Amino acid sequence: MALKFDTRFDPAYGQAVTVAPDVQRVTAGNPGPFTFHGTNSYVIGRETLAVIDPGPDDDAHLQALIEAIGGRPVSHILVSHTHRDHSPLAARLKERTGAAVLAEGPHRPARPLRIGEVNPLDASADMGFIPDVALADGALVHGDGWAIRTVLTPGHAANHAAFALEGTGILFSADHVMAWATSIVAPPDGAMADYMSSLDRLIERDDRLLLPGHGGPVTKPRSFMRGLKTHRKMRERAILERIRGGDRTIKEMVAAIYRDTDPRLHGAAGLSVLAHLEDLVARGLVASDGDVAIDGIFTPAA
């Protein structure tokens, strides 16, 4: 399948939009090149509720969620991962509702930082987040008329999780799979090998609808995710071709491979190339002049 992104989306800021039976979406007003129109929070249930991804620490979004909740009790707040557009509002929402906060765990990089290495995404990490309950893969959370199963999907972030609404075919895919764009995989915050493994895992599932952390739904999940996998493999081949053709730095590769991409995203593109290179070096397909780094020199493997 050729990968076709769907950028049609009405955020309906401040309003609760029904996207499935007993599932409402509330989109935060934090649009940007990495968040599209903003972060989607989801309110699940009819009487006693769960909230998935409360979003950024924003007064207007908190008020919109409280209005969507409408005075009903909230038993669980589930957080897909600890980037600042997804998790910070959990603490204030817990204060208002008394709900337990659940997630895979606190923020951490996908691998230990090397000597002198700086994580360029530190500013986007919610380092103070600690869940009340740590979710293992397959953990099942029972609520009032609903059950949500944790599906761990590291890659975009080391602690990234998707959540399956049992018995419905609906998966809340957060930032792992989105209809409007590919997910950012940026070392050391994330890892391409982890992302691809998680993508394969989701392809093997039989979900009928993905509700992502940004933008609209993915209505044909399996074929779309196969397209995502093909896209990543094509990007990998493009990087190998650039190196075999004489490119030695990530800057050179980004200039060629991403020449039609918004320049504001070139920094993220460089991190994505770095993620691919970490994987390619680990697999023995590319050689590096030292530890794989954003300013490294890369050559074809002997």
XYZ file of C-alpha atoms in Angstrom:
302
model
C 0.000 0.000 0.000
C 1.259 3.487 -0.877
C 1.366 5.558 2.300
C -1.221 8.333 2.197
C -1.536 10.698 5.123
C -4.891 12.183 6.092
C -4.622 15.778 7.310
C -8.351 16.431 7.447
C -9.160 17.243 11.060
C -11.368 19.665 12.978
C -9.931 20.067 16.490
C -13.154 21.622 17.854
C -11.175 23.211 20.696
C -12.978 23.249 24.016
C -15.601 20.733 22.916
C -16.068 17.024 23.514
C -16.460 15.203 20.195
C -17.931 11.692 20.162
C -15.619 9.463 18.092
C -16.993 6.032 19.081
C -19.684 4.719 21.443
C -18.844 5.998 24.946
C -15.614 7.588 23.674
C -15.176 11.354 23.434
C -12.177 13.291 22.145
C -11.122 16.650 23.562
C -8.277 18.341 21.657
C -5.919 20.714 23.464
C -5.117 24.099 21.942
C -1.408 23.387 21.521
C -0.964 23.241 17.728
C 2.512 23.111 16.214
C 4.724 21.350 13.680
C 5.079 18.325 15.989
C 1.590 18.318 17.559
C -0.482 19.051 14.416
C -3.696 20.728 15.680
C -2.999 19.726 19.286
C -3.017 16.780 21.683
C -6.053 14.520 21.776
C -7.348 13.499 25.189
C -9.984 10.776 25.336
C -12.825 10.352 27.841
C -14.083 6.760 28.024
C -17.236 5.427 29.646
C -20.774 6.431 30.470
C -21.090 6.673 34.245
C -17.668 6.169 35.851
C -14.990 7.268 33.411
C -11.384 6.870 32.354
C -9.287 9.606 30.732
C -6.436 8.760 28.348
C -3.636 11.336 27.915
C -4.770 14.427 29.855
C -2.376 16.517 27.764
C -0.301 19.647 28.423
C -0.529 21.702 31.599
C -3.080 24.133 30.200
C -5.934 25.813 32.092
C -8.313 25.912 29.121
C -7.779 22.241 28.336
C -8.306 21.261 31.979
C -11.587 23.168 31.959
C -12.650 21.490 28.704
C -11.939 18.057 30.207
C -13.867 18.900 33.385
C -16.825 19.968 31.256
C -16.627 16.743 29.219
C -16.544 14.734 32.448
C -19.673 16.593 33.512
C -19.540 15.793 37.214
C -19.249 12.050 36.684
C -16.659 10.119 38.722
C -13.310 9.329 37.069
C -11.621 6.143 38.254
C -8.492 6.043 36.068
C -6.186 8.439 34.230
C -3.997 6.578 31.725
C -0.895 8.171 30.209
C 0.644 6.831 26.989
C 4.074 8.410 27.496
C 5.836 11.264 29.209
C 6.272 13.973 26.606
C 5.043 17.356 27.781
C 2.143 17.441 25.359
C 0.646 14.265 26.887
C 1.307 13.779 30.604
C 1.685 17.012 32.642
C -2.026 17.694 33.163
C -2.427 14.294 34.862
C -1.481 15.723 38.268
C -4.072 18.511 38.168
C -6.765 16.228 36.794
C -6.037 13.763 39.592
C -6.425 16.625 42.080
C -9.824 17.462 40.656
C -11.128 13.892 40.315
C -9.233 11.697 42.768
C -8.500 9.198 39.982
C -5.423 6.980 39.998
C -2.754 7.761 37.384
C -1.465 4.785 35.393
C 1.431 4.541 32.917
C 4.341 2.298 31.986
C 6.640 4.318 34.219
C 8.584 7.570 34.620
C 10.409 9.141 31.708
C 13.695 7.562 30.661
C 15.835 7.458 27.513
C 15.796 4.392 25.276
C 19.465 3.819 26.079
C 22.007 5.289 28.534
C 23.510 8.611 27.473
C 27.111 8.392 26.374
C 29.847 10.511 27.962
C 29.310 14.130 26.936
C 26.037 13.355 25.144
C 23.078 15.687 25.601
C 19.495 14.580 25.019
C 18.080 17.207 22.625
C 14.541 16.293 23.675
C 15.069 16.815 27.424
C 12.971 19.983 27.248
C 10.020 18.010 25.914
C 10.186 15.364 28.658
C 7.954 15.430 31.733
C 10.697 14.431 34.141
C 8.549 14.901 37.268
C 5.899 12.393 36.241
C 5.505 9.311 38.453
C 2.440 7.093 37.990
C 0.458 5.744 40.913
C 0.378 2.386 39.127
C 3.035 1.068 36.715
C 1.490 -0.846 33.819
C 3.066 -4.037 32.521
C 2.490 -5.259 29.001
C -0.950 -6.857 28.777
C -2.175 -5.319 32.046
C -5.967 -5.109 32.091
C -7.675 -2.210 33.844
C -11.333 -2.833 34.650
C -13.743 0.065 34.900
C -17.475 0.684 34.988
C -18.665 -1.053 31.815
C -15.272 -0.904 30.094
C -11.861 -2.574 30.241
C -8.589 -1.237 28.858
C -5.566 -3.399 28.052
C -2.018 -2.036 27.934
C -0.020 -2.737 24.773
C 3.558 -1.575 25.273
C 4.910 0.114 22.133
C 8.372 1.593 22.805
C 10.029 3.494 19.981
C 8.791 7.076 19.945
C 9.560 7.041 23.670
C 10.983 4.277 25.816
C 7.869 4.197 28.014
C 5.308 4.542 25.215
C 2.128 2.478 25.544
C -0.997 2.062 23.467
C -4.318 1.198 25.077
C -6.875 -1.264 23.674
C -10.535 -0.814 24.585
C -11.444 -4.455 25.076
C -14.232 -5.896 22.964
C -14.448 -2.938 20.595
C -11.518 -3.233 18.153
C -10.426 0.277 19.179
C -6.789 1.021 20.021
C -5.625 4.371 21.378
C -2.310 4.520 19.526
C -1.005 7.830 20.964
C 2.114 8.933 19.023
C 3.113 5.507 17.700
C 0.710 5.530 14.744
C -1.019 8.696 13.498
C -2.985 9.342 10.315
C -1.487 12.781 9.599
C 2.280 12.059 9.775
C 4.956 9.597 10.804
C 6.014 9.403 14.432
C 9.239 11.114 15.470
C 11.866 8.617 16.613
C 14.774 10.557 18.085
C 17.687 9.010 20.028
C 18.397 8.734 22.854
C 14.768 9.481 23.760
C 13.527 6.808 21.344
C 14.950 3.986 19.239
C 14.208 2.898 15.674
C 14.688 -0.834 16.347
C 12.148 -0.592 19.167
C 9.754 1.397 16.989
C 9.836 -1.128 14.143
C 9.368 -4.056 16.526
C 6.374 -2.318 18.125
C 4.937 -1.532 14.699
C 5.151 -5.219 13.745
C 3.361 -6.063 16.971
C 0.470 -3.736 16.165
C 0.260 -5.025 12.585
C -0.289 -8.513 14.009
C -3.293 -7.288 16.017
C -6.804 -7.136 14.603
C -7.808 -3.605 15.580
C -10.416 -1.946 13.361
C -9.867 1.670 14.467
C -6.875 3.574 15.831
C -7.475 6.783 17.782
C -4.138 8.640 17.906
C -2.630 11.324 20.102
C -2.803 13.921 17.322
C -5.153 14.277 14.377
C -7.946 12.048 13.166
C -8.511 8.294 13.263
C -6.757 5.572 11.305
C -9.672 3.666 9.788
C -7.733 0.892 8.029
C -5.052 0.162 10.608
C -3.321 -2.904 9.215
C -2.841 -1.607 5.660
C -1.840 1.836 6.928
C 0.740 0.381 9.306
C 2.150 -1.795 6.545
C 2.529 1.428 4.577
C 4.318 3.009 7.536
C 6.693 0.050 7.698
C 7.420 0.304 3.970
C 8.004 4.057 4.365
C 10.572 3.468 7.112
C 12.303 0.778 5.073
C 12.465 3.135 2.072
C 13.989 5.813 4.313
C 16.548 3.280 5.491
C 17.422 2.412 1.880
C 17.723 6.119 1.016
C 20.216 6.600 3.858
C 22.264 3.598 2.718
C 22.272 4.934 -0.853
C 23.436 8.392 0.293
C 26.299 6.843 2.278
C 27.310 4.578 -0.590
C 27.143 7.616 -2.863
C 29.572 9.600 -0.709
C 27.554 11.381 1.992
C 29.353 11.159 5.301
C 27.341 13.367 7.673
C 23.728 13.491 8.804
C 23.526 17.111 7.648
C 24.347 16.029 4.071
C 21.807 13.236 4.185
C 19.007 15.458 5.531
C 19.664 18.103 2.859
C 19.174 15.492 0.139
C 16.531 13.181 1.572
C 14.341 15.865 3.156
C 14.750 18.602 0.546
C 10.961 18.956 0.196
C 10.284 18.971 3.949
C 9.431 22.080 5.989
C 12.829 23.459 7.145
C 11.396 23.782 10.669
C 11.383 19.992 10.779
C 14.962 19.462 9.592
C 16.236 19.174 13.162
C 13.756 16.383 13.843
C 14.650 14.842 10.473
C 18.299 14.740 11.523
C 17.340 12.888 14.695
C 15.259 10.451 12.640
C 18.275 9.772 10.393
C 20.347 9.274 13.545
C 17.789 6.695 14.749
C 18.101 4.796 11.479
C 21.891 4.983 11.654
C 21.973 3.579 15.188
C 20.045 0.596 13.872
C 22.122 0.254 10.688
C 25.401 0.360 12.606
C 24.088 -2.183 15.121
C 23.190 -4.479 12.220
C 26.635 -4.096 10.657
C 25.434 -2.310 7.497
C 27.113 1.052 8.215
C 30.344 1.981 9.996
C 30.785 4.992 12.284
C 33.934 6.851 13.341
C 32.998 6.264 16.982
C 29.767 6.080 18.938
C 26.848 6.826 16.637
C 26.246 10.560 17.099
C 24.484 13.449 15.378
C 27.889 14.886 14.334
C 29.435 11.521 13.474
C 31.079 10.400 10.257
C 29.469 7.424 8.513
C 30.841 5.111 5.847
C 29.725 1.882 4.177
C 30.525 -1.158 6.291
C 33.542 -3.099 5.067
